[in-house]
mmCIF file of N, CA and C in Angstrom:
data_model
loop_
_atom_site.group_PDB
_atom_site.id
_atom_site.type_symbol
_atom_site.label_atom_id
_atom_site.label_comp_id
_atom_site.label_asym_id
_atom_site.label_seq_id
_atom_site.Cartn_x
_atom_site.Cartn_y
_atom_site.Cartn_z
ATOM 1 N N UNK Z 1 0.810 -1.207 0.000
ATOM 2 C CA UNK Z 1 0.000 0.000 0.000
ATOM 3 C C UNK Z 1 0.850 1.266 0.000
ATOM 4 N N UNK Z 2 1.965 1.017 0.059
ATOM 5 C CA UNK Z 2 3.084 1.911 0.399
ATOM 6 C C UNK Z 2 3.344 2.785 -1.034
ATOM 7 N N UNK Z 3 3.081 1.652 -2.248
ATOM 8 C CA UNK Z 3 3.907 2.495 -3.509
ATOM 9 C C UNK Z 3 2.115 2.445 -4.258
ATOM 10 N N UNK Z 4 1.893 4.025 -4.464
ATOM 11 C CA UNK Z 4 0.664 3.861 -5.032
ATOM 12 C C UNK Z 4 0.582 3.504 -6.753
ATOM 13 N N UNK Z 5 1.553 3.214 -7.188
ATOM 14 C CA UNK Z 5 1.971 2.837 -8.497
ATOM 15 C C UNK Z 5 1.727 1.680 -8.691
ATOM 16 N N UNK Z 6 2.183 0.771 -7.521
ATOM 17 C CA UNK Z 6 1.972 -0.434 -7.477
ATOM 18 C C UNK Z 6 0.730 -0.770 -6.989
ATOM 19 N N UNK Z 7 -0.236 -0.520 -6.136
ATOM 20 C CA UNK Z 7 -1.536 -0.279 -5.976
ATOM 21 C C UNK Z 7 -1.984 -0.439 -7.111
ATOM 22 N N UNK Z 8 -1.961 0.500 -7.881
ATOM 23 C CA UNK Z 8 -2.695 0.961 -9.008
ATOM 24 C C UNK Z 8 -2.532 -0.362 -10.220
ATOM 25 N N UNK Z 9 -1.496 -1.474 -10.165
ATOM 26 C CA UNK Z 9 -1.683 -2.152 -11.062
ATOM 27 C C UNK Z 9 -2.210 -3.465 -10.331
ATOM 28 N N UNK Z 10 -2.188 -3.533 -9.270
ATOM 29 C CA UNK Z 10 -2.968 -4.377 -8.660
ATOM 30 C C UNK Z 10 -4.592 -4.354 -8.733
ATOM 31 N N UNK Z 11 -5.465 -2.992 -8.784
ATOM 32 C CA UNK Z 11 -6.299 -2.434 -8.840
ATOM 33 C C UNK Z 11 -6.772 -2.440 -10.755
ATOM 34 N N UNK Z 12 -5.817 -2.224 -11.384
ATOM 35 C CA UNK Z 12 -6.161 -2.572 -13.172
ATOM 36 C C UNK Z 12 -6.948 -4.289 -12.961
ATOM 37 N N UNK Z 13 -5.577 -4.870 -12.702
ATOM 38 C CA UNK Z 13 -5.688 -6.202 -13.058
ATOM 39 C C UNK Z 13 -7.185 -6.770 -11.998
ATOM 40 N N UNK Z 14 -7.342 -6.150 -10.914
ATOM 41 C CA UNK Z 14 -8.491 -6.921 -10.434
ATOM 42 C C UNK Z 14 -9.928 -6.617 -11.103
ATOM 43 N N UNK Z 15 -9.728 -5.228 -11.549
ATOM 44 C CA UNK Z 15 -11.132 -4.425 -12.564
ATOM 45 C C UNK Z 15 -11.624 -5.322 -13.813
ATOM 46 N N UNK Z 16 -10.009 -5.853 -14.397
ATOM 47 C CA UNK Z 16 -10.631 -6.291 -15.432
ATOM 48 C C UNK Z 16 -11.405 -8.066 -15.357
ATOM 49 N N UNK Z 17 -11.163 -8.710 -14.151
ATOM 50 C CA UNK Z 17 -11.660 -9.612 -13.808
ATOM 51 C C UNK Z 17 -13.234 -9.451 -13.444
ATOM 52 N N UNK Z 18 -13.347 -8.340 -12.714
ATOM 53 C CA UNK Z 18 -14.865 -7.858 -12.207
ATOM 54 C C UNK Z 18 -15.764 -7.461 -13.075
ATOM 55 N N UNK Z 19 -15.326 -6.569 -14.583
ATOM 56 C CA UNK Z 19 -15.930 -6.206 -15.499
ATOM 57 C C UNK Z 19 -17.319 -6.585 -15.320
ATOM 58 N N UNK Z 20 -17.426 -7.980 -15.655
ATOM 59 C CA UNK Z 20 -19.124 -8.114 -16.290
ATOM 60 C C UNK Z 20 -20.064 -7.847 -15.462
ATOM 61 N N UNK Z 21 -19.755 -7.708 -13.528
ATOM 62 C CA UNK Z 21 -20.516 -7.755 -13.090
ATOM 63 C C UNK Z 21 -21.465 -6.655 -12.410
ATOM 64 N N UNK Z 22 -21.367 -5.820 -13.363
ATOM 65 C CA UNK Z 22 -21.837 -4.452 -13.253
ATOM 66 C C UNK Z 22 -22.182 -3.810 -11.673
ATOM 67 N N UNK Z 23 -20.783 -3.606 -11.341
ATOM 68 C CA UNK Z 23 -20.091 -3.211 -9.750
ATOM 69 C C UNK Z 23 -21.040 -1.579 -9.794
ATOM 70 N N UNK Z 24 -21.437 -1.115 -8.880
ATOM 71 C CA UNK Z 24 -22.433 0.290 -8.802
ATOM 72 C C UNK Z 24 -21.239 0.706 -7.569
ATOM 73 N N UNK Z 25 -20.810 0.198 -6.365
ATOM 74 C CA UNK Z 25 -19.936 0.354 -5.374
ATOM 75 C C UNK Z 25 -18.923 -0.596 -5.134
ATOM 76 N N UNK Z 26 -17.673 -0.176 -4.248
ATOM 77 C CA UNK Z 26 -16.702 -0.863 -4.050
ATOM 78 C C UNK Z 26 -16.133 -0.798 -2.470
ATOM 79 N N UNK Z 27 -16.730 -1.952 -1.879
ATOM 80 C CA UNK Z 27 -16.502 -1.594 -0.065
ATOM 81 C C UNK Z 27 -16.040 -2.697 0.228
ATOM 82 N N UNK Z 28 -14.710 -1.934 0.866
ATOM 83 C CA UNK Z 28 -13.819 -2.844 1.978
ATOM 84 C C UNK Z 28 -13.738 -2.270 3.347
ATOM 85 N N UNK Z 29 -12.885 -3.336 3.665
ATOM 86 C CA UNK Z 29 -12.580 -2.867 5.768
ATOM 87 C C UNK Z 29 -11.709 -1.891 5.621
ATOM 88 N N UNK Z 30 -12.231 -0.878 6.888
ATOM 89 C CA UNK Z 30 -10.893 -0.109 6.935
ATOM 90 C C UNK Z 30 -9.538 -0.690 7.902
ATOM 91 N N UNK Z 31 -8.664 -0.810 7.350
ATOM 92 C CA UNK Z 31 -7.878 0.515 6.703
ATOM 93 C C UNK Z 31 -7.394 0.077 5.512
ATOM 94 N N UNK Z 32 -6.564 -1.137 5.423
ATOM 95 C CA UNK Z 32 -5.944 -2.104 4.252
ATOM 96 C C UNK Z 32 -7.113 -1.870 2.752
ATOM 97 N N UNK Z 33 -8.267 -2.325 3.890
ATOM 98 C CA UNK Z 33 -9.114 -2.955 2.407
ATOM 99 C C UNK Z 33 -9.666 -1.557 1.926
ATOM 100 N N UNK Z 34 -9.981 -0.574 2.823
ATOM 101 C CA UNK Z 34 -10.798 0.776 2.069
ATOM 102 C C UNK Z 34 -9.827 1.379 1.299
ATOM 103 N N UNK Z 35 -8.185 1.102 1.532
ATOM 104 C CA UNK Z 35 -7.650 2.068 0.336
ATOM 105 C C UNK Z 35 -7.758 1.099 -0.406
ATOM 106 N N UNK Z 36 -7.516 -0.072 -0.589
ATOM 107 C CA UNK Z 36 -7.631 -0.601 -2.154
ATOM 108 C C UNK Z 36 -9.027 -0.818 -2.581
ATOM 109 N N UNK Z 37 -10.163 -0.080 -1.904
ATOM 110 C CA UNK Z 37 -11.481 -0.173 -2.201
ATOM 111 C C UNK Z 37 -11.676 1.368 -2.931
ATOM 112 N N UNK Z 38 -10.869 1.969 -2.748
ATOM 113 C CA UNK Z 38 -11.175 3.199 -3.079
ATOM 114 C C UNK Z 38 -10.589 3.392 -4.321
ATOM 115 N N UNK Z 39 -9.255 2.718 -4.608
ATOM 116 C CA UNK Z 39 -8.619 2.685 -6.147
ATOM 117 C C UNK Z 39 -9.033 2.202 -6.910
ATOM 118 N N UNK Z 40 -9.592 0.599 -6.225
ATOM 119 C CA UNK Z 40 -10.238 -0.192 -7.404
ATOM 120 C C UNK Z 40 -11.217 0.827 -7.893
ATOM 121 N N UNK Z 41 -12.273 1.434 -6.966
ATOM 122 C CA UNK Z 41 -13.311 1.781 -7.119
ATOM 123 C C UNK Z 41 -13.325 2.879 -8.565
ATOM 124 N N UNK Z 42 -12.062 3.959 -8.463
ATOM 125 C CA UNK Z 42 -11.460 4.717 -9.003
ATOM 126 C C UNK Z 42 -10.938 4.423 -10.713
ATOM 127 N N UNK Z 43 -10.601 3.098 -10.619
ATOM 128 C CA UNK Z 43 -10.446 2.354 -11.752
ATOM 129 C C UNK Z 43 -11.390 2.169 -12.692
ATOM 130 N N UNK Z 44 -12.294 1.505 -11.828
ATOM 131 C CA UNK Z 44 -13.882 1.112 -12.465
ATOM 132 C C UNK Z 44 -14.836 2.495 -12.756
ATOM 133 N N UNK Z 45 -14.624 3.242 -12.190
ATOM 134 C CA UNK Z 45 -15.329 4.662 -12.212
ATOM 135 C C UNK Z 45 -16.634 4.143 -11.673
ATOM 136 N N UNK Z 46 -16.994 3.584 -10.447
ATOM 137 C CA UNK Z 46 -17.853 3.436 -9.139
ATOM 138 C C UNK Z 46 -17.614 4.350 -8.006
ATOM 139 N N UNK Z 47 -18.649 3.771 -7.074
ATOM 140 C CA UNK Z 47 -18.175 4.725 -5.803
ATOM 141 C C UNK Z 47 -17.815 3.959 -5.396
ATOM 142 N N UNK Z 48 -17.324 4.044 -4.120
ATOM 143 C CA UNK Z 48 -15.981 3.714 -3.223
ATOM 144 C C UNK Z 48 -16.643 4.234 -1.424
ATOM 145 N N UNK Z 49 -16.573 3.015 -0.655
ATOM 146 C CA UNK Z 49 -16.988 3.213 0.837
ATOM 147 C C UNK Z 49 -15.821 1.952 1.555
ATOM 148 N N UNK Z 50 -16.009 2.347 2.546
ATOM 149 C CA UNK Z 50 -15.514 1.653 3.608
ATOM 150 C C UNK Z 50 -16.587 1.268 4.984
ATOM 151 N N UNK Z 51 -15.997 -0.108 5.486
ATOM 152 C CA UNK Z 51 -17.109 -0.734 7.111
ATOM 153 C C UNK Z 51 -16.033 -0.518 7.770
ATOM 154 N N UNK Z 52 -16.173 0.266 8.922
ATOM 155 C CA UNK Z 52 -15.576 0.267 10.196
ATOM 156 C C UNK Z 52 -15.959 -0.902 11.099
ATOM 157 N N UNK Z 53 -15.029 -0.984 12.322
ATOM 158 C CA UNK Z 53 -15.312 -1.608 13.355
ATOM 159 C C UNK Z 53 -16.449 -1.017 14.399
ATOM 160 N N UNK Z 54 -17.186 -1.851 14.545
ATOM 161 C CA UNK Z 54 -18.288 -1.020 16.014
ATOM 162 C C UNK Z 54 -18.303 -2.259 16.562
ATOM 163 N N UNK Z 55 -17.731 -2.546 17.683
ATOM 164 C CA UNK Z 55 -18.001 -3.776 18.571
ATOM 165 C C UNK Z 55 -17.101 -5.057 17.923
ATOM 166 N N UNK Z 56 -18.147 -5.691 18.136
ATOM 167 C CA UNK Z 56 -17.211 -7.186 16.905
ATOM 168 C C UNK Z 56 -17.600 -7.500 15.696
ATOM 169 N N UNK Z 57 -18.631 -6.253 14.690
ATOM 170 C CA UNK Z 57 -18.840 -6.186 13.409
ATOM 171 C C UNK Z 57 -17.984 -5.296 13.123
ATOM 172 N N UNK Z 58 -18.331 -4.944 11.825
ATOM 173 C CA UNK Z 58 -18.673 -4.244 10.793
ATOM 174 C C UNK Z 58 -19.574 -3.400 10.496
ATOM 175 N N UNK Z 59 -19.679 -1.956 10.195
ATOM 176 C CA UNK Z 59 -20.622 -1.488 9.327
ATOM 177 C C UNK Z 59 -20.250 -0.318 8.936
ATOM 178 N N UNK Z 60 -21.085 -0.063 7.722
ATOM 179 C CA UNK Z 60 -21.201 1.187 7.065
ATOM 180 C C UNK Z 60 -21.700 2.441 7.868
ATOM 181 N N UNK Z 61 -20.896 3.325 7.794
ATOM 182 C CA UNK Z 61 -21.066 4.418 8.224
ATOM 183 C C UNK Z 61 -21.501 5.748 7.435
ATOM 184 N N UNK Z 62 -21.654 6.788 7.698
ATOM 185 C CA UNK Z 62 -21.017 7.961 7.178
ATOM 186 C C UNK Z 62 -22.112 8.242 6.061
ATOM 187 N N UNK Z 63 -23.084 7.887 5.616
ATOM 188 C CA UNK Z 63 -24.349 8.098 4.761
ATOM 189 C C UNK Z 63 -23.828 7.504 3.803
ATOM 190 N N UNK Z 64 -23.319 6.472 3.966
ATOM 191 C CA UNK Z 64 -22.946 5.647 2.393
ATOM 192 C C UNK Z 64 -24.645 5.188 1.742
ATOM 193 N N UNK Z 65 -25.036 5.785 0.469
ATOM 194 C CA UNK Z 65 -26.477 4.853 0.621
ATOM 195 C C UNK Z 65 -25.801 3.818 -0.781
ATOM 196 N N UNK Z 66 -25.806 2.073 -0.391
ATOM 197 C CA UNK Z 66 -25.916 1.268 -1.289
ATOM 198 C C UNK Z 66 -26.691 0.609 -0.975
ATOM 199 N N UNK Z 67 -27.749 1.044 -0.763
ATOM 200 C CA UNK Z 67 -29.040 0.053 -0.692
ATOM 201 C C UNK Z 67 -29.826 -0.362 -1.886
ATOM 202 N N UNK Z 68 -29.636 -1.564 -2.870
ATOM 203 C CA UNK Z 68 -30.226 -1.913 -3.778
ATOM 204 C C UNK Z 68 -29.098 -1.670 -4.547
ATOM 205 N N UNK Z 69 -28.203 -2.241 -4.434
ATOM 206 C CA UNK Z 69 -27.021 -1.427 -5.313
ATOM 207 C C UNK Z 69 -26.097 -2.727 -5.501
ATOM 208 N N UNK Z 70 -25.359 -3.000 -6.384
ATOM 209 C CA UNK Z 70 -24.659 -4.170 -6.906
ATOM 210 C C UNK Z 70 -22.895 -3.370 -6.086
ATOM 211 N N UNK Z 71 -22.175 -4.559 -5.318
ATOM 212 C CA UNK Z 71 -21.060 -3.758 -4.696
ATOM 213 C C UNK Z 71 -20.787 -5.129 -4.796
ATOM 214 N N UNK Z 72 -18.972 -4.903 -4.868
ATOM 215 C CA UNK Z 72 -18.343 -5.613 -5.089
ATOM 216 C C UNK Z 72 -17.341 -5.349 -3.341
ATOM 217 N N UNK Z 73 -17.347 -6.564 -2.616
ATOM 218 C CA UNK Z 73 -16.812 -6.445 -1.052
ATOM 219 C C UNK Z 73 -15.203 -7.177 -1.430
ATOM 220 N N UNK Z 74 -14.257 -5.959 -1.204
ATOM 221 C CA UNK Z 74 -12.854 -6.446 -1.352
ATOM 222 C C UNK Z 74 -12.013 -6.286 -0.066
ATOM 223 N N UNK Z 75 -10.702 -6.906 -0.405
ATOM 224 C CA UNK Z 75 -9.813 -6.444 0.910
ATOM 225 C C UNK Z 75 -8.474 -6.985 0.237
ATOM 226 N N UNK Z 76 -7.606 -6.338 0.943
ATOM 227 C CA UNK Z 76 -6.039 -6.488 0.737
ATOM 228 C C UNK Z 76 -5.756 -7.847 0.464
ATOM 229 N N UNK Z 77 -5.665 -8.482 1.703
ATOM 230 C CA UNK Z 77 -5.415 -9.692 2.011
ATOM 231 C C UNK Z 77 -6.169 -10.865 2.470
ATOM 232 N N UNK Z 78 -6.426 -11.587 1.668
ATOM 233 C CA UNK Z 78 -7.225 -12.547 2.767
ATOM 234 C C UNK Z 78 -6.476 -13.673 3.170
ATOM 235 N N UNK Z 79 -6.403 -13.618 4.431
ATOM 236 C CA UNK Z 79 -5.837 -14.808 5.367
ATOM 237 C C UNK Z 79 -7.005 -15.755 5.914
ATOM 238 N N UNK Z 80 -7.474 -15.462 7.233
ATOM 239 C CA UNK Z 80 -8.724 -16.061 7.310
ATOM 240 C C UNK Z 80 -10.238 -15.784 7.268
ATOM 241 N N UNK Z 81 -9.935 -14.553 6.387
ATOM 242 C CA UNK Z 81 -11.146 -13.982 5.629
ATOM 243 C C UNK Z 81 -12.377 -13.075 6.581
ATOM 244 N N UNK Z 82 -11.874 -13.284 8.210
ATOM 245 C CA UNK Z 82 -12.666 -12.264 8.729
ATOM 246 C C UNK Z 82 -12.718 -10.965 8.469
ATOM 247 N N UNK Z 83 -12.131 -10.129 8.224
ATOM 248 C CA UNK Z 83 -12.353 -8.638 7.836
ATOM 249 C C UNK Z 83 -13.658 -8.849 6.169
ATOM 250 N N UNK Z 84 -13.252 -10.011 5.440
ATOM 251 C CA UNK Z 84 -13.964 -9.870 4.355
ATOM 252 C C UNK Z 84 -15.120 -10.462 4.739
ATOM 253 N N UNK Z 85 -15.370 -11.032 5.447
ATOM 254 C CA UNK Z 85 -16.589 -11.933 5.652
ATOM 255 C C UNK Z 85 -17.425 -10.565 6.698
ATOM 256 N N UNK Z 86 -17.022 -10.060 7.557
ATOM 257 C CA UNK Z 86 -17.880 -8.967 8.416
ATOM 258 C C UNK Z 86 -18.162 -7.808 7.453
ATOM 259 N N UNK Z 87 -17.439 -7.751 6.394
ATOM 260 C CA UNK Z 87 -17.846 -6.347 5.357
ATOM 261 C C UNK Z 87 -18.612 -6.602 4.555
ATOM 262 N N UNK Z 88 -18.641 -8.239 4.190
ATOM 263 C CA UNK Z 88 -19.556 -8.572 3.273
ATOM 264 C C UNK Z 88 -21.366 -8.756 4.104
ATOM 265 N N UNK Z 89 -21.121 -8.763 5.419
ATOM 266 C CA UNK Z 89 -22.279 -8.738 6.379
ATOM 267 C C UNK Z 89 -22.818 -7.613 6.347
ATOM 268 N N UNK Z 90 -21.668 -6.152 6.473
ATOM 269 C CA UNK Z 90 -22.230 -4.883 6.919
ATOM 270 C C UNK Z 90 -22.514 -4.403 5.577
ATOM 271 N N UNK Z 91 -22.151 -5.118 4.097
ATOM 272 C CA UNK Z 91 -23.329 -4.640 3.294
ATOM 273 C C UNK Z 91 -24.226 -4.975 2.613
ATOM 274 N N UNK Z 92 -24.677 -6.324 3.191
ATOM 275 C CA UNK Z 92 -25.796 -7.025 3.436
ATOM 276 C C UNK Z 92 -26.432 -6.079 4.613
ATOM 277 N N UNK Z 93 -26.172 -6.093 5.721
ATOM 278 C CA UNK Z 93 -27.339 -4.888 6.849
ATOM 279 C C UNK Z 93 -27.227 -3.899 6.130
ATOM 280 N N UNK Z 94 -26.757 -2.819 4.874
ATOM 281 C CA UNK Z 94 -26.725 -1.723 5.071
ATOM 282 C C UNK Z 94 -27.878 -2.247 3.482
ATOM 283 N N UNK Z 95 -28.129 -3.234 2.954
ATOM 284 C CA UNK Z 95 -29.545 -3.199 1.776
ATOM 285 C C UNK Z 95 -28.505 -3.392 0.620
ATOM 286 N N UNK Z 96 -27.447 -3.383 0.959
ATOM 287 C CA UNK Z 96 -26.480 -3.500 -0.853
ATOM 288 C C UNK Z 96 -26.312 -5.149 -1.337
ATOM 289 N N UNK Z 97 -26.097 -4.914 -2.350
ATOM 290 C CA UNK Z 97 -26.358 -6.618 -2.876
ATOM 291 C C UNK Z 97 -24.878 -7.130 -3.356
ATOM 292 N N UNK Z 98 -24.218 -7.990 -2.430
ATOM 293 C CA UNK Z 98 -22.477 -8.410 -2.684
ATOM 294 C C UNK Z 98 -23.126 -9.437 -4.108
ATOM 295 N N UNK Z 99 -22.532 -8.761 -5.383
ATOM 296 C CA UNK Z 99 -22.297 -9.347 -6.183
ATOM 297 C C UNK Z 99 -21.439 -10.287 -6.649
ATOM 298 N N UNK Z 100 -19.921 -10.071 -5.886
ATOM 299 C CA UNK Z 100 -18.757 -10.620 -6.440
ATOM 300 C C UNK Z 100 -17.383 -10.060 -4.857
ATOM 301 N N UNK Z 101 -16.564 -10.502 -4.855
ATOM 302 C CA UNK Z 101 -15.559 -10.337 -3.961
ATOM 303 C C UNK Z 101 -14.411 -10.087 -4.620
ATOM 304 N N UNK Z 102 -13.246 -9.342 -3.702
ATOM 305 C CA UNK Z 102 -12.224 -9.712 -4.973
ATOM 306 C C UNK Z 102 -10.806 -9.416 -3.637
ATOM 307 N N UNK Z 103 -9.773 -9.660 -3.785
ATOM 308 C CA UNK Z 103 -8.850 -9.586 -2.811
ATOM 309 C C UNK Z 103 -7.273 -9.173 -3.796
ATOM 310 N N UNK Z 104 -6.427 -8.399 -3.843
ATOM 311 C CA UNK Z 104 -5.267 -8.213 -4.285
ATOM 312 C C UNK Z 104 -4.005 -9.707 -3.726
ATOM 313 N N UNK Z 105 -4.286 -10.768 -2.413
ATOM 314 C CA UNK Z 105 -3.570 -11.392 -2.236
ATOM 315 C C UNK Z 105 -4.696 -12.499 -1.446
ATOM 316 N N UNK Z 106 -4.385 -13.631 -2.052
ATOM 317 C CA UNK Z 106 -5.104 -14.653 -1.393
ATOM 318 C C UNK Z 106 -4.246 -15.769 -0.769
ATOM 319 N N UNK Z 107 -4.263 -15.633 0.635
ATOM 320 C CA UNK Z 107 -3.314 -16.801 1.194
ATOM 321 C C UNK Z 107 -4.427 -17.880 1.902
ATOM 322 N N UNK Z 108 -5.466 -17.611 2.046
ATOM 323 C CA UNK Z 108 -6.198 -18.695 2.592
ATOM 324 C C UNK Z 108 -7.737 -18.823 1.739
ATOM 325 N N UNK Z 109 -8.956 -19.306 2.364
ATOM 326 C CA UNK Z 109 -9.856 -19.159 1.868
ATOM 327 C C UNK Z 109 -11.051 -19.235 2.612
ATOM 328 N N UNK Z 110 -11.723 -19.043 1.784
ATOM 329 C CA UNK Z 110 -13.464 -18.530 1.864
ATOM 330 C C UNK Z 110 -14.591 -18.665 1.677
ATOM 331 N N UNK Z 111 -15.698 -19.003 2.288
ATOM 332 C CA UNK Z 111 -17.404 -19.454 1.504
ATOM 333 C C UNK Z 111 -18.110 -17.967 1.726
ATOM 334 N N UNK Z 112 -17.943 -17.705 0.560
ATOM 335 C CA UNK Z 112 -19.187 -16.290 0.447
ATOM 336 C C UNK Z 112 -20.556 -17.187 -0.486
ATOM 337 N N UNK Z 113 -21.025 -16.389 -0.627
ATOM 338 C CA UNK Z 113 -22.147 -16.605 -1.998
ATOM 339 C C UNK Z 113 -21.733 -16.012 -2.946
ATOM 340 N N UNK Z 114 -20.577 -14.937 -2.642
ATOM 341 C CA UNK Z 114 -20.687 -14.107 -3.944
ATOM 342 C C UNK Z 114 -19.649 -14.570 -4.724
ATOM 343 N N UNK Z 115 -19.019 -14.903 -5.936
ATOM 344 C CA UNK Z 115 -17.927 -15.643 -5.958
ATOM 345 C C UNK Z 115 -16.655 -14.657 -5.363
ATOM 346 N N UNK Z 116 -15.445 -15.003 -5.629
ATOM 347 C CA UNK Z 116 -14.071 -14.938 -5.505
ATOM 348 C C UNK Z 116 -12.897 -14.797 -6.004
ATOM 349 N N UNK Z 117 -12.428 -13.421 -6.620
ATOM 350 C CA UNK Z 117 -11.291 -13.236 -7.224
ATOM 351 C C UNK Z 117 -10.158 -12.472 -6.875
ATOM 352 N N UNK Z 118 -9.377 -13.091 -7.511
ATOM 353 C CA UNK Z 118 -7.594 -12.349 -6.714
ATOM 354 C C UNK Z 118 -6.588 -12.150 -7.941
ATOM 355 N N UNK Z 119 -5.868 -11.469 -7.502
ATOM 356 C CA UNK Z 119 -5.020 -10.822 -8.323
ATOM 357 C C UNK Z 119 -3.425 -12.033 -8.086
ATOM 358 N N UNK Z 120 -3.390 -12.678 -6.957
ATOM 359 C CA UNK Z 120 -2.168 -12.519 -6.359
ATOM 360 C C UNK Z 120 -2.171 -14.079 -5.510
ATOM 361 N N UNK Z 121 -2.003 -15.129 -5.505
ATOM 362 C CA UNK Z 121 -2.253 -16.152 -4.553
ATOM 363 C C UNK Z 121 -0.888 -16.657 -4.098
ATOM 364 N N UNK Z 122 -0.869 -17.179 -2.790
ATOM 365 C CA UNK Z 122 0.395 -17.390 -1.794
ATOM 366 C C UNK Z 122 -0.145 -18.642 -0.863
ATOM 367 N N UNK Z 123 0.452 -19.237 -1.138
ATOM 368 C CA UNK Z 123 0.277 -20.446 -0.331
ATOM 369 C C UNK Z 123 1.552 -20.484 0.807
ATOM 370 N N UNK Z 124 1.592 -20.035 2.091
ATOM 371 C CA UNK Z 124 2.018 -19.648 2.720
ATOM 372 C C UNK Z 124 1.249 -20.509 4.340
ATOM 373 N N UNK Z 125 2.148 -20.782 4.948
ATOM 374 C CA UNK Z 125 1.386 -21.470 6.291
ATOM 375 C C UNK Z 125 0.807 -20.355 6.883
ATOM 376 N N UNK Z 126 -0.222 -20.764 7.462
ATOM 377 C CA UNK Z 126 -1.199 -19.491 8.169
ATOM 378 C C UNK Z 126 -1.309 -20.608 10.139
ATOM 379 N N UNK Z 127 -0.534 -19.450 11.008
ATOM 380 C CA UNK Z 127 -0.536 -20.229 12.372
ATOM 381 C C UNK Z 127 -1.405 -19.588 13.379
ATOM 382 N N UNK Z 128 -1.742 -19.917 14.630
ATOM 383 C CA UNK Z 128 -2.746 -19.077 15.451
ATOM 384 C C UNK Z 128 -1.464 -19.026 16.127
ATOM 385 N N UNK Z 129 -1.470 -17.851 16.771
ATOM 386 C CA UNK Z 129 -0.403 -17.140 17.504
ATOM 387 C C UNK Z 129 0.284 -18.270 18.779
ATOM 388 N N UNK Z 130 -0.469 -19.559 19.153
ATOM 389 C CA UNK Z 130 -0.112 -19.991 20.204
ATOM 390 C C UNK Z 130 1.143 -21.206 19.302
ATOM 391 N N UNK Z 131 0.759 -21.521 18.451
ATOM 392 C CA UNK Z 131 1.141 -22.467 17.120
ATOM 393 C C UNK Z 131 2.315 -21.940 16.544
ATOM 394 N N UNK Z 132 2.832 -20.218 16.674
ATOM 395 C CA UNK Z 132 3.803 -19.770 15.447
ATOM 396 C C UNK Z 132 5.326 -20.083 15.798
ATOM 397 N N UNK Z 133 5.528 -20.825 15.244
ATOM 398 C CA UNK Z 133 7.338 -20.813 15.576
ATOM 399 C C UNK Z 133 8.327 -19.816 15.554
ATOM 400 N N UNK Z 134 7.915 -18.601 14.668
ATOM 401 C CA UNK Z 134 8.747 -17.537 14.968
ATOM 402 C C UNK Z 134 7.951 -16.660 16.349
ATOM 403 N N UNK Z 135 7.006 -16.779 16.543
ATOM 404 C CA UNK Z 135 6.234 -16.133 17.955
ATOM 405 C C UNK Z 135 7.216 -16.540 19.228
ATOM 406 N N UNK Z 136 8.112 -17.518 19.288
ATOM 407 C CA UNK Z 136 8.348 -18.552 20.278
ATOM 408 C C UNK Z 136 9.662 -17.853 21.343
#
């Protein structure tokens, strides 16, 4: 997220995968997923929102209205897919309809309804902190 150059071709290449599915919005978690929700979004020439944390969800804030609206729920990284799975909730409560998902790096995986695309896949061990050998 550091080089917005590089962003930006991460953000091409995921647009042109999403094409057909006529994206109206583009909402990720903040912080990771809303900037690359906001480029993709930028790419596609959509709008662009972000779900904050309130408690142990997700939701839309800030008068985002995608209610009845085709949105595509992305995020940086998916490891074990909670940040994408609570954003794809908070825009389901907020009336928007998750058409499609999409992630710039996929190291683990996911059951949405909506399908699933990535720019970037890593098969990489994923540990719970009590499990990590470099934690030790």
């Amino acid at each position: 997220m550091e080089d917005p150059k590089l962003l930006r071709k991460f953000s091409e290449v995921l647009a042109r995968k999403l094409k057909d599915f006529d994206v109206e919005w583009v909402v990720g978690p903040f912080t990771g997923g809303a900037i690359f929700a906001y480029d993709l979004a930028s790419v596609m020439g959509v709008f662009s929102a972000y779900a904050e944390k309130e408690g142990e969800r997700r939701v839309l804030k800030r008068g985002y209205d995608i209610e009845n609206r085709r949105v595509a729920v992305v995020d940086d990284v998916l490891t074990t897919g909670k940040s994408l799975r609570e954003t794809y909730s908070a825009v389901l409560e907020a009336g928007g309809i998750p058409v499609v998902c999409g992630v710039m790096i996929k190291r683990g995986e996911i059951s949405l309804e909506a399908p699933l695309f990535f720019v970037l896949e890593l098969n990489l061990p994923v540990f719970k902190p009590e499990d990590c050998p470099l934690c030790k």
